[in-house]
Amino acid sequence: MGLCIIGAREVESYRTYKNAILIDIREENDYVQGHIPGAINVPAHHLQSYMRQTDKNRIHIFYCQHGGLSFQAGKRYVRDGFRICSLAGGMDGYHRWEMESR
């Protein structure tokens, strides 16, 4: 299974899916300033430790500010056997979607 790329609209459906974990990989101060509801904060430099302790059978949805860092991190963990999705456009893309859907 490869890295799955999802859009902001799809995040909403994944959030209600009990087997998915939404992970904001930005720094804590960015997370505190605003994040997607239901997301947990695991800064990128703590991902390795977190991923050693989490269930490989769950879907992990990574997002960052623009989408690049979460995509790169996601590729690494897919190679390690995790089920990973990356949010296209990151938090910026999510904000654009929020504004368009109002």
Tab-separated table of C-alpha atoms in Angstrom:
chain	number	residue	atom	x	y	z
A	1	MET	CA	0.000	0.000	0.000
A	2	GLY	CA	1.376	3.398	-0.967
A	3	LEU	CA	1.005	6.794	0.579
A	4	CYS	CA	-2.548	8.067	0.248
A	5	ILE	CA	-3.069	11.775	-0.503
A	6	ILE	CA	-6.357	13.247	0.667
A	7	GLY	CA	-7.994	16.637	0.338
A	8	ALA	CA	-9.536	18.747	3.083
A	9	ARG	CA	-13.051	17.546	2.250
A	10	GLU	CA	-11.941	13.955	2.832
A	11	VAL	CA	-10.433	14.831	6.227
A	12	GLU	CA	-13.952	15.433	7.470
A	13	SER	CA	-15.017	11.884	6.624
A	14	TYR	CA	-11.801	10.377	7.994
A	15	ARG	CA	-12.272	12.265	11.273
A	16	THR	CA	-15.449	10.330	11.915
A	17	TYR	CA	-13.820	7.024	10.976
A	18	LYS	CA	-12.857	5.408	14.274
A	19	ASN	CA	-9.706	3.782	12.948
A	20	ALA	CA	-8.074	7.045	11.789
A	21	ILE	CA	-5.760	9.329	13.756
A	22	LEU	CA	-5.298	12.901	12.545
A	23	ILE	CA	-1.755	14.055	13.374
A	24	ASP	CA	-0.531	17.642	13.142
A	25	ILE	CA	3.242	17.351	12.719
A	26	ARG	CA	3.918	21.075	13.077
A	27	GLU	CA	5.574	22.539	16.159
A	28	GLU	CA	3.464	22.897	19.298
A	29	ASN	CA	3.184	26.696	19.049
A	30	ASP	CA	1.730	26.382	15.514
A	31	TYR	CA	-0.703	23.712	16.706
A	32	VAL	CA	-1.846	25.898	19.624
A	33	GLN	CA	-2.463	28.832	17.259
A	34	GLY	CA	-4.853	26.698	15.213
A	35	HIS	CA	-5.341	23.114	14.122
A	36	ILE	CA	-7.902	20.837	12.554
A	37	PRO	CA	-10.486	19.783	15.133
A	38	GLY	CA	-9.738	16.337	16.529
A	39	ALA	CA	-6.039	16.409	15.583
A	40	ILE	CA	-3.302	15.498	18.013
A	41	ASN	CA	0.062	17.246	17.937
A	42	VAL	CA	3.173	15.163	17.316
A	43	PRO	CA	5.902	17.498	16.027
A	44	ALA	CA	7.925	15.996	13.181
A	45	HIS	CA	10.999	15.552	15.373
A	46	HIS	CA	8.932	13.356	17.765
A	47	LEU	CA	7.283	11.229	15.065
A	48	GLN	CA	9.736	8.354	15.225
A	49	SER	CA	9.153	7.845	18.937
A	50	TYR	CA	5.382	8.178	18.555
A	51	MET	CA	5.198	5.783	15.611
A	52	ARG	CA	7.097	3.093	17.553
A	53	GLN	CA	4.270	3.121	20.098
A	54	THR	CA	1.229	3.330	17.821
A	55	ASP	CA	-0.860	0.681	16.072
A	56	LYS	CA	0.221	-0.029	12.483
A	57	ASN	CA	-3.325	-1.101	11.615
A	58	ARG	CA	-4.778	2.361	12.211
A	59	ILE	CA	-4.808	4.984	9.485
A	60	HIS	CA	-2.542	7.899	10.355
A	61	ILE	CA	-3.321	11.176	8.610
A	62	PHE	CA	-0.348	13.536	8.709
A	63	TYR	CA	-0.541	17.225	7.995
A	64	CYS	CA	1.843	20.160	8.263
A	65	GLN	CA	1.564	23.785	7.146
A	66	HIS	CA	1.870	23.394	3.358
A	67	GLY	CA	1.832	19.628	2.769
A	68	GLY	CA	5.463	18.928	1.874
A	69	LEU	CA	6.797	17.797	5.245
A	70	SER	CA	3.817	15.538	5.921
A	71	PHE	CA	4.188	13.984	2.463
A	72	GLN	CA	7.882	13.226	3.051
A	73	ALA	CA	7.269	11.875	6.555
A	74	GLY	CA	4.382	9.793	5.267
A	75	LYS	CA	6.536	8.127	2.605
A	76	ARG	CA	8.988	6.992	5.268
A	77	TYR	CA	6.347	5.394	7.460
A	78	VAL	CA	4.583	3.700	4.543
A	79	ARG	CA	7.888	1.944	3.839
A	80	ASP	CA	7.830	0.805	7.481
A	81	GLY	CA	4.401	-0.788	6.987
A	82	PHE	CA	2.111	1.935	8.330
A	83	ARG	CA	-1.142	3.046	6.721
A	84	ILE	CA	-0.482	6.753	6.085
A	85	CYS	CA	-2.370	9.535	4.361
A	86	SER	CA	-1.048	13.067	3.835
A	87	LEU	CA	-3.306	16.098	3.638
A	88	ALA	CA	-2.732	17.835	0.285
A	89	GLY	CA	-1.883	21.491	0.888
A	90	GLY	CA	-1.583	20.975	4.638
A	91	MET	CA	-3.163	23.450	7.008
A	92	ASP	CA	-3.141	26.096	4.279
A	93	GLY	CA	-5.223	23.837	2.036
A	94	TYR	CA	-7.588	23.059	4.889
A	95	HIS	CA	-8.115	26.791	5.553
A	96	ARG	CA	-8.818	27.419	1.842
A	97	TRP	CA	-11.380	24.617	1.847
A	98	GLU	CA	-13.024	26.022	5.008
A	99	MET	CA	-13.338	29.461	3.393
A	100	GLU	CA	-14.739	28.045	0.146
A	101	SER	CA	-17.268	25.821	1.868
A	102	ARG	CA	-18.837	28.632	3.914
